[in-house]
mmCIF file of C-alpha atoms in Angstrom:
data_model
loop_
_atom_site.group_PDB
_atom_site.id
_atom_site.type_symbol
_atom_site.label_atom_id
_atom_site.label_comp_id
_atom_site.label_asym_id
_atom_site.label_seq_id
_atom_site.Cartn_x
_atom_site.Cartn_y
_atom_site.Cartn_z
ATOM 1 C CA UNK D 644 -41.866 90.205 22.415
ATOM 2 C CA UNK D 645 -43.782 86.970 21.878
ATOM 3 C CA UNK D 646 -43.340 85.952 25.529
ATOM 4 C CA UNK D 647 -44.508 89.406 26.621
ATOM 5 C CA UNK D 648 -47.637 89.099 24.477
ATOM 6 C CA UNK D 649 -48.556 85.758 26.068
ATOM 7 C CA UNK D 650 -47.727 86.838 29.635
ATOM 8 C CA UNK D 651 -49.733 90.053 29.267
ATOM 9 C CA UNK D 652 -52.799 88.041 28.300
ATOM 10 C CA UNK D 653 -52.371 85.693 31.266
ATOM 11 C CA UNK D 654 -51.869 88.693 33.594
ATOM 12 C CA UNK D 655 -55.182 90.308 32.608
ATOM 13 C CA UNK D 656 -56.897 86.932 32.696
ATOM 14 C CA UNK D 657 -55.921 86.400 36.332
ATOM 15 C CA UNK D 658 -56.246 90.069 37.318
ATOM 16 C CA UNK D 659 -59.862 90.247 36.207
ATOM 17 C CA UNK D 660 -60.724 86.683 37.228
ATOM 18 C CA UNK D 661 -61.908 85.988 33.698
ATOM 19 C CA UNK D 662 -61.223 82.300 34.002
ATOM 20 C CA UNK D 663 -64.725 81.719 35.428
ATOM 21 C CA UNK D 664 -66.579 84.499 33.623
ATOM 22 C CA UNK D 665 -69.887 83.519 32.012
ATOM 23 C CA UNK D 666 -69.408 86.210 29.345
ATOM 24 C CA UNK D 667 -66.001 84.794 28.521
ATOM 25 C CA UNK D 668 -67.540 81.362 28.078
ATOM 26 C CA UNK D 669 -70.014 82.879 25.625
ATOM 27 C CA UNK D 670 -67.177 84.559 23.722
ATOM 28 C CA UNK D 671 -65.283 81.269 23.513
ATOM 29 C CA UNK D 672 -68.421 79.489 22.373
ATOM 30 C CA UNK D 673 -68.920 82.063 19.637
ATOM 31 C CA UNK D 674 -65.312 81.684 18.476
ATOM 32 C CA UNK D 675 -65.671 77.890 18.444
ATOM 33 C CA UNK D 676 -68.836 78.144 16.337
ATOM 34 C CA UNK D 677 -67.077 80.524 13.942
ATOM 35 C CA UNK D 678 -64.129 78.126 13.669
ATOM 36 C CA UNK D 679 -66.357 75.147 12.881
ATOM 37 C CA UNK D 680 -68.282 77.210 10.324
ATOM 38 C CA UNK D 681 -65.097 78.402 8.585
ATOM 39 C CA UNK D 682 -63.677 74.880 8.421
ATOM 40 C CA UNK D 683 -66.945 73.493 7.071
ATOM 41 C CA UNK D 684 -67.485 76.297 4.561
ATOM 42 C CA UNK D 685 -63.979 76.494 3.115
ATOM 43 C CA UNK D 686 -62.814 72.934 3.918
ATOM 44 C CA UNK D 687 -59.394 74.169 5.012
ATOM 45 C CA UNK D 688 -56.860 71.354 4.668
ATOM 46 C CA UNK D 689 -53.650 73.258 5.330
ATOM 47 C CA UNK D 690 -54.403 74.969 8.615
ATOM 48 C CA UNK D 691 -51.363 75.985 10.666
ATOM 49 C CA UNK D 692 -50.673 73.815 13.731
ATOM 50 C CA UNK D 693 -52.787 74.458 16.849
ATOM 51 C CA UNK D 694 -55.169 76.677 14.867
ATOM 52 C CA UNK D 695 -58.123 75.969 17.171
ATOM 53 C CA UNK D 696 -56.016 76.756 20.241
ATOM 54 C CA UNK D 697 -54.772 79.993 18.675
ATOM 55 C CA UNK D 698 -58.315 81.124 17.837
ATOM 56 C CA UNK D 699 -59.631 80.299 21.319
ATOM 57 C CA UNK D 700 -56.663 82.112 22.876
ATOM 58 C CA UNK D 701 -57.458 85.092 20.643
ATOM 59 C CA UNK D 702 -61.058 85.019 21.881
ATOM 60 C CA UNK D 703 -59.774 85.416 25.438
ATOM 61 C CA UNK D 704 -57.736 88.422 24.308
ATOM 62 C CA UNK D 705 -60.818 89.945 22.666
ATOM 63 C CA UNK D 706 -62.716 89.707 25.904
ATOM 64 C CA UNK D 707 -59.822 91.256 27.835
ATOM 65 C CA UNK D 708 -59.618 94.151 25.367
ATOM 66 C CA UNK D 709 -63.368 94.709 25.542
ATOM 67 C CA UNK D 710 -63.648 94.626 29.321
ATOM 68 C CA UNK D 711 -60.506 96.622 30.111
ATOM 69 C CA UNK D 712 -60.212 99.195 27.369
ATOM 70 C CA UNK D 713 -63.235 99.512 25.091
ATOM 71 C CA UNK D 714 -66.175 98.453 27.224
ATOM 72 C CA UNK D 715 -68.190 101.651 26.700
ATOM 73 C CA UNK D 716 -67.696 101.570 22.950
ATOM 74 C CA UNK D 717 -68.508 97.883 22.783
ATOM 75 C CA UNK D 718 -71.729 98.292 24.799
ATOM 76 C CA UNK D 719 -73.105 101.011 22.552
ATOM 77 C CA UNK D 720 -76.341 100.192 20.800
ATOM 78 C CA UNK D 721 -76.057 98.053 17.738
ATOM 79 C CA UNK D 722 -77.624 95.006 16.222
ATOM 80 C CA UNK D 723 -76.572 91.519 17.248
ATOM 81 C CA UNK D 724 -75.426 90.894 13.682
ATOM 82 C CA UNK D 725 -73.181 93.984 13.862
ATOM 83 C CA UNK D 726 -71.520 92.788 17.081
ATOM 84 C CA UNK D 727 -70.970 89.313 15.637
ATOM 85 C CA UNK D 728 -69.314 90.728 12.507
ATOM 86 C CA UNK D 729 -67.073 92.992 14.612
ATOM 87 C CA UNK D 730 -66.187 90.025 16.815
ATOM 88 C CA UNK D 731 -65.265 87.880 13.815
ATOM 89 C CA UNK D 732 -63.075 90.608 12.279
ATOM 90 C CA UNK D 733 -61.224 91.257 15.540
ATOM 91 C CA UNK D 734 -60.919 87.511 16.110
ATOM 92 C CA UNK D 735 -59.380 87.022 12.666
ATOM 93 C CA UNK D 736 -56.859 89.849 13.116
ATOM 94 C CA UNK D 737 -55.794 88.732 16.591
ATOM 95 C CA UNK D 738 -55.557 85.098 15.504
ATOM 96 C CA UNK D 739 -53.186 86.083 12.703
ATOM 97 C CA UNK D 740 -51.070 88.210 15.076
ATOM 98 C CA UNK D 741 -50.916 85.308 17.529
ATOM 99 C CA UNK D 742 -49.902 82.963 14.713
ATOM 100 C CA UNK D 743 -47.043 85.298 13.750
ATOM 101 C CA UNK D 744 -45.924 85.434 17.389
ATOM 102 C CA UNK D 745 -46.133 81.662 17.783
ATOM 103 C CA UNK D 746 -43.708 81.216 14.892
ATOM 104 C CA UNK D 747 -40.965 82.690 17.090
ATOM 105 C CA UNK D 748 -41.155 79.698 19.436
ATOM 106 C CA UNK D 749 -38.985 76.696 18.545
ATOM 107 C CA UNK D 750 -41.649 74.140 19.533
ATOM 108 C CA UNK D 751 -44.084 75.768 17.100
ATOM 109 C CA UNK D 752 -41.486 75.882 14.342
ATOM 110 C CA UNK D 753 -41.085 72.131 14.770
ATOM 111 C CA UNK D 754 -44.847 71.642 14.491
ATOM 112 C CA UNK D 755 -44.890 73.655 11.249
ATOM 113 C CA UNK D 756 -42.016 71.616 9.832
ATOM 114 C CA UNK D 757 -43.677 68.314 10.766
ATOM 115 C CA UNK D 758 -46.955 69.423 9.207
ATOM 116 C CA UNK D 759 -45.318 70.273 5.857
ATOM 117 C CA UNK D 760 -45.205 66.990 3.978
ATOM 118 C CA UNK D 761 -42.042 66.721 1.911
ATOM 119 C CA UNK D 762 -38.900 64.617 1.720
ATOM 120 C CA UNK D 763 -37.392 66.228 4.851
ATOM 121 C CA UNK D 764 -39.168 64.828 7.879
ATOM 122 C CA UNK D 765 -36.540 65.715 10.450
ATOM 123 C CA UNK D 766 -36.462 69.198 11.994
ATOM 124 C CA UNK D 767 -32.690 69.189 12.471
ATOM 125 C CA UNK D 768 -32.167 68.095 8.873
ATOM 126 C CA UNK D 769 -34.216 71.048 7.672
ATOM 127 C CA UNK D 770 -32.478 73.412 10.079
ATOM 128 C CA UNK D 771 -29.148 72.171 8.716
ATOM 129 C CA UNK D 772 -30.173 73.256 5.211
ATOM 130 C CA UNK D 773 -31.475 76.584 6.504
ATOM 131 C CA UNK D 774 -28.180 77.251 8.332
ATOM 132 C CA UNK D 775 -26.221 76.412 5.175
ATOM 133 C CA UNK D 776 -28.147 78.950 3.088
ATOM 134 C CA UNK D 777 -28.218 81.579 5.854
ATOM 135 C CA UNK D 778 -24.412 81.336 6.038
ATOM 136 C CA UNK D 779 -24.213 82.111 2.328
ATOM 137 C CA UNK D 780 -26.622 85.006 2.815
ATOM 138 C CA UNK D 781 -24.554 86.733 5.502
ATOM 139 C CA UNK D 782 -21.636 87.029 3.092
ATOM 140 C CA UNK D 783 -23.645 89.438 0.964
ATOM 141 C CA UNK D 784 -22.420 92.010 3.469
ATOM 142 C CA UNK D 785 -19.619 92.371 0.895
ATOM 143 C CA UNK D 786 -21.720 94.842 -1.084
ATOM 144 C CA UNK D 787 -22.018 98.496 -0.161
ATOM 145 C CA UNK D 788 -25.701 98.271 -1.078
ATOM 146 C CA UNK D 789 -27.638 95.047 -0.588
ATOM 147 C CA UNK D 790 -29.064 93.872 -3.956
ATOM 148 C CA UNK D 791 -32.766 94.779 -4.066
ATOM 149 C CA UNK D 792 -33.716 91.495 -5.728
ATOM 150 C CA UNK D 793 -31.981 89.249 -3.186
ATOM 151 C CA UNK D 794 -34.006 86.249 -2.025
ATOM 152 C CA UNK D 795 -33.390 83.079 -0.060
ATOM 153 C CA UNK D 796 -35.510 80.013 -0.869
ATOM 154 C CA UNK D 797 -35.815 76.603 0.792
ATOM 155 C CA UNK D 798 -37.234 73.226 -0.266
ATOM 156 C CA UNK D 799 -40.111 73.370 -2.770
ATOM 157 C CA UNK D 800 -39.577 77.092 -3.367
ATOM 158 C CA UNK D 801 -35.888 76.456 -4.102
ATOM 159 C CA UNK D 802 -36.708 73.622 -6.493
ATOM 160 C CA UNK D 803 -38.787 76.021 -8.577
ATOM 161 C CA UNK D 804 -35.546 77.910 -9.208
ATOM 162 C CA UNK D 805 -33.293 74.871 -9.596
ATOM 163 C CA UNK D 806 -34.780 71.360 -9.575
ATOM 164 C CA UNK D 807 -31.835 69.851 -7.656
ATOM 165 C CA UNK D 808 -31.597 72.622 -5.045
ATOM 166 C CA UNK D 809 -32.648 72.123 -1.428
ATOM 167 C CA UNK D 810 -31.951 75.769 -0.697
ATOM 168 C CA UNK D 811 -30.673 78.722 -2.692
ATOM 169 C CA UNK D 812 -29.731 82.399 -2.315
ATOM 170 C CA UNK D 813 -30.199 84.408 -5.492
ATOM 171 C CA UNK D 814 -29.375 87.994 -6.388
ATOM 172 C CA UNK D 815 -28.172 89.874 -9.428
ATOM 173 C CA UNK D 816 -24.801 91.347 -8.522
ATOM 174 C CA UNK D 817 -22.301 93.377 -10.537
ATOM 175 C CA UNK D 818 -19.390 91.246 -11.781
ATOM 176 C CA UNK D 819 -15.907 92.667 -11.200
ATOM 177 C CA UNK D 820 -12.563 91.263 -12.319
ATOM 178 C CA UNK D 821 -10.900 92.306 -9.092
ATOM 179 C CA UNK D 822 -8.943 90.465 -6.445
ATOM 180 C CA UNK D 823 -11.467 91.387 -3.735
ATOM 181 C CA UNK D 824 -14.433 90.148 -5.778
ATOM 182 C CA UNK D 825 -12.776 86.794 -6.467
ATOM 183 C CA UNK D 826 -11.916 86.387 -2.789
ATOM 184 C CA UNK D 827 -15.547 87.133 -1.906
ATOM 185 C CA UNK D 828 -16.843 84.573 -4.401
ATOM 186 C CA UNK D 829 -14.495 81.938 -3.017
ATOM 187 C CA UNK D 830 -15.549 82.629 0.576
ATOM 188 C CA UNK D 831 -19.212 82.760 -0.430
ATOM 189 C CA UNK D 832 -18.989 79.330 -2.042
ATOM 190 C CA UNK D 833 -17.757 77.543 1.107
ATOM 191 C CA UNK D 834 -19.476 79.673 3.755
ATOM 192 C CA UNK D 835 -22.427 77.256 3.853
ATOM 193 C CA UNK D 836 -20.152 74.336 4.699
ATOM 194 C CA UNK D 837 -18.458 76.328 7.464
ATOM 195 C CA UNK D 838 -21.815 77.430 8.884
ATOM 196 C CA UNK D 839 -22.940 73.821 9.158
ATOM 197 C CA UNK D 840 -19.690 72.872 10.890
ATOM 198 C CA UNK D 841 -20.072 75.745 13.355
ATOM 199 C CA UNK D 842 -23.638 74.835 14.368
ATOM 200 C CA UNK D 843 -23.743 71.047 13.902
ATOM 201 C CA UNK D 844 -20.070 70.069 13.860
ATOM 202 C CA UNK D 845 -20.759 68.259 10.584
ATOM 203 C CA UNK D 846 -21.598 69.144 7.022
ATOM 204 C CA UNK D 847 -23.561 67.383 4.326
ATOM 205 C CA UNK D 848 -25.883 69.689 2.412
ATOM 206 C CA UNK D 849 -24.324 70.898 -0.825
ATOM 207 C CA UNK D 850 -20.779 70.416 0.491
ATOM 208 C CA UNK D 851 -19.327 68.619 -2.548
ATOM 209 C CA UNK D 852 -20.633 71.050 -5.158
ATOM 210 C CA UNK D 853 -19.703 74.048 -3.008
ATOM 211 C CA UNK D 854 -16.133 72.839 -2.561
ATOM 212 C CA UNK D 855 -15.843 72.092 -6.284
ATOM 213 C CA UNK D 856 -16.962 75.637 -7.012
ATOM 214 C CA UNK D 857 -14.349 76.945 -4.587
ATOM 215 C CA UNK D 858 -11.594 74.986 -6.375
ATOM 216 C CA UNK D 859 -12.597 76.361 -9.769
ATOM 217 C CA UNK D 860 -12.573 79.923 -8.419
ATOM 218 C CA UNK D 861 -9.332 79.318 -6.526
ATOM 219 C CA UNK D 862 -7.633 78.195 -9.737
ATOM 220 C CA UNK D 863 -8.623 81.441 -11.470
ATOM 221 C CA UNK D 864 -7.522 83.479 -8.462
ATOM 222 C CA UNK D 865 -4.148 81.783 -8.069
ATOM 223 C CA UNK D 866 -3.297 81.963 -11.780
ATOM 224 C CA UNK D 867 -3.918 85.705 -11.726
ATOM 225 C CA UNK D 868 -2.643 86.706 -8.293
ATOM 226 C CA UNK D 869 -0.072 84.140 -7.111
ATOM 227 C CA UNK D 870 3.128 83.776 -9.106
ATOM 228 C CA UNK D 871 3.981 80.467 -7.422
ATOM 229 C CA UNK D 872 0.980 78.722 -8.991
ATOM 230 C CA UNK D 873 1.641 76.796 -12.212
ATOM 231 C CA UNK D 874 -1.190 77.361 -14.686
ATOM 232 C CA UNK D 875 -0.365 74.292 -16.806
ATOM 233 C CA UNK D 876 1.147 71.667 -14.501
ATOM 234 C CA UNK D 877 2.915 68.749 -16.195
ATOM 235 C CA UNK D 878 4.982 66.880 -13.649
ATOM 236 C CA UNK D 879 4.046 65.394 -10.281
ATOM 237 C CA UNK D 880 6.103 68.151 -8.692
ATOM 238 C CA UNK D 881 3.969 70.770 -10.449
ATOM 239 C CA UNK D 882 0.724 69.171 -9.250
ATOM 240 C CA UNK D 883 2.026 68.831 -5.699
ATOM 241 C CA UNK D 884 3.142 72.465 -5.748
ATOM 242 C CA UNK D 885 -0.329 73.627 -6.839
ATOM 243 C CA UNK D 886 -2.072 71.421 -4.299
ATOM 244 C CA UNK D 887 0.080 72.833 -1.511
ATOM 245 C CA UNK D 888 -0.755 76.414 -2.535
ATOM 246 C CA UNK D 889 -4.495 75.602 -2.795
ATOM 247 C CA UNK D 890 -4.431 74.016 0.670
ATOM 248 C CA UNK D 891 -2.667 77.071 2.071
ATOM 249 C CA UNK D 892 -5.262 79.400 0.533
ATOM 250 C CA UNK D 893 -8.132 77.239 1.753
ATOM 251 C CA UNK D 894 -6.761 77.249 5.290
ATOM 252 C CA UNK D 895 -6.426 81.040 5.292
ATOM 253 C CA UNK D 896 -9.950 81.553 4.019
ATOM 254 C CA UNK D 897 -11.742 79.149 6.351
ATOM 255 C CA UNK D 898 -10.021 80.857 9.285
ATOM 256 C CA UNK D 899 -11.499 84.190 8.160
ATOM 257 C CA UNK D 900 -14.932 82.659 7.457
ATOM 258 C CA UNK D 901 -15.069 80.819 10.797
ATOM 259 C CA UNK D 902 -14.163 83.962 12.738
ATOM 260 C CA UNK D 903 -16.903 85.911 10.927
ATOM 261 C CA UNK D 904 -19.603 83.253 11.455
ATOM 262 C CA UNK D 905 -18.706 82.790 15.131
ATOM 263 C CA UNK D 906 -19.014 86.526 15.699
ATOM 264 C CA UNK D 907 -22.450 86.473 14.033
ATOM 265 C CA UNK D 908 -23.618 83.067 15.296
ATOM 266 C CA UNK D 909 -26.780 84.328 17.020
ATOM 267 C CA UNK D 910 -27.747 86.346 13.959
ATOM 268 C CA UNK D 911 -27.065 83.335 11.736
ATOM 269 C CA UNK D 912 -29.507 81.222 13.749
ATOM 270 C CA UNK D 913 -32.174 83.941 13.685
ATOM 271 C CA UNK D 914 -31.983 84.124 9.893
ATOM 272 C CA UNK D 915 -31.966 80.329 9.546
ATOM 273 C CA UNK D 916 -34.997 79.812 11.800
ATOM 274 C CA UNK D 917 -37.042 82.544 10.176
ATOM 275 C CA UNK D 918 -36.238 81.166 6.727
ATOM 276 C CA UNK D 919 -37.087 77.682 7.958
ATOM 277 C CA UNK D 920 -40.592 78.762 8.940
ATOM 278 C CA UNK D 921 -41.359 80.869 5.862
ATOM 279 C CA UNK D 922 -39.279 78.910 3.297
ATOM 280 C CA UNK D 923 -38.522 82.274 1.693
ATOM 281 C CA UNK D 924 -37.109 85.673 2.668
ATOM 282 C CA UNK D 925 -37.100 88.697 0.363
ATOM 283 C CA UNK D 926 -35.093 91.928 0.448
ATOM 284 C CA UNK D 927 -37.352 93.647 2.988
ATOM 285 C CA UNK D 928 -37.131 90.688 5.366
ATOM 286 C CA UNK D 929 -33.387 90.238 4.872
ATOM 287 C CA UNK D 930 -32.266 93.879 5.121
ATOM 288 C CA UNK D 931 -32.858 94.300 8.919
ATOM 289 C CA UNK D 932 -30.670 91.251 9.562
ATOM 290 C CA UNK D 933 -27.876 92.530 7.324
ATOM 291 C CA UNK D 934 -27.747 95.785 9.287
ATOM 292 C CA UNK D 935 -26.854 93.762 12.398
ATOM 293 C CA UNK D 936 -23.842 91.998 10.900
ATOM 294 C CA UNK D 937 -20.497 92.497 12.634
ATOM 295 C CA UNK D 938 -17.668 92.375 10.115
ATOM 296 C CA UNK D 939 -14.448 90.792 11.286
ATOM 297 C CA UNK D 940 -10.849 90.918 10.065
ATOM 298 C CA UNK D 941 -10.269 89.667 6.536
ATOM 299 C CA UNK D 942 -13.843 89.862 5.268
ATOM 300 C CA UNK D 943 -13.696 91.337 1.756
ATOM 301 C CA UNK D 944 -15.703 94.505 1.043
ATOM 302 C CA UNK D 945 -16.753 96.102 -2.219
ATOM 303 C CA UNK D 946 -14.653 99.150 -3.085
#
């Protein structure tokens, strides 16, 4: 859609030979004056990348719209002040639409990331964190109804929730003492690690704490649902027995998780990149992605 928007503008630009139009030059001049005035008046320090280019590009689109679709309306009598105000409003709306479209391009995402000054200067490092959290998020397909308060936060937004967090998915979910719910919690805890391995062939972000959480949940699960597991090991044989069973369970679960994430790899990257740009997704932004998930064999579901 973003490519179409850009190509459509270029098409009309060439079709109408607007690249040497005197009126277009005046429109661009007006937009440039408006931009300078806005920057001077409000002293904007956190402009999005390429803001001037986006506004000038939007000015071209305004001229195309006026000359091709609304010329008669635009040429109706009215004061100069009225036309300037209309121009500024349309320019602002189109500039914002163009900004939203630009965020779909990887090169622009990188510019946004580089402009945000924090402890993560590398785009791939930030994408790694976003992939980790997006992998966790996809496992909320477990629920029949997606929790309405679900959110995913990255970086400074995540630290407001938990000071040590680089990213976090939060939602209030009903707690069940069932086998399926425990399996889901175990898979949820290590899904971030497996997502990183799938995309980057390495894991780092949150891997130790996630695996520790898996072990704690696995212990509860095995004590309740696997008679071979010794709840109070004493001898070396007991410990080795438990370790073997844990390893077996871990192997089974990562096979299921990997199959699920591979099937939804493209969706995973879409979620990660959108979260990376916005640093936050809420229920309304997450829900359309969750509807696209393809469940694979072994993925637990709420009963």
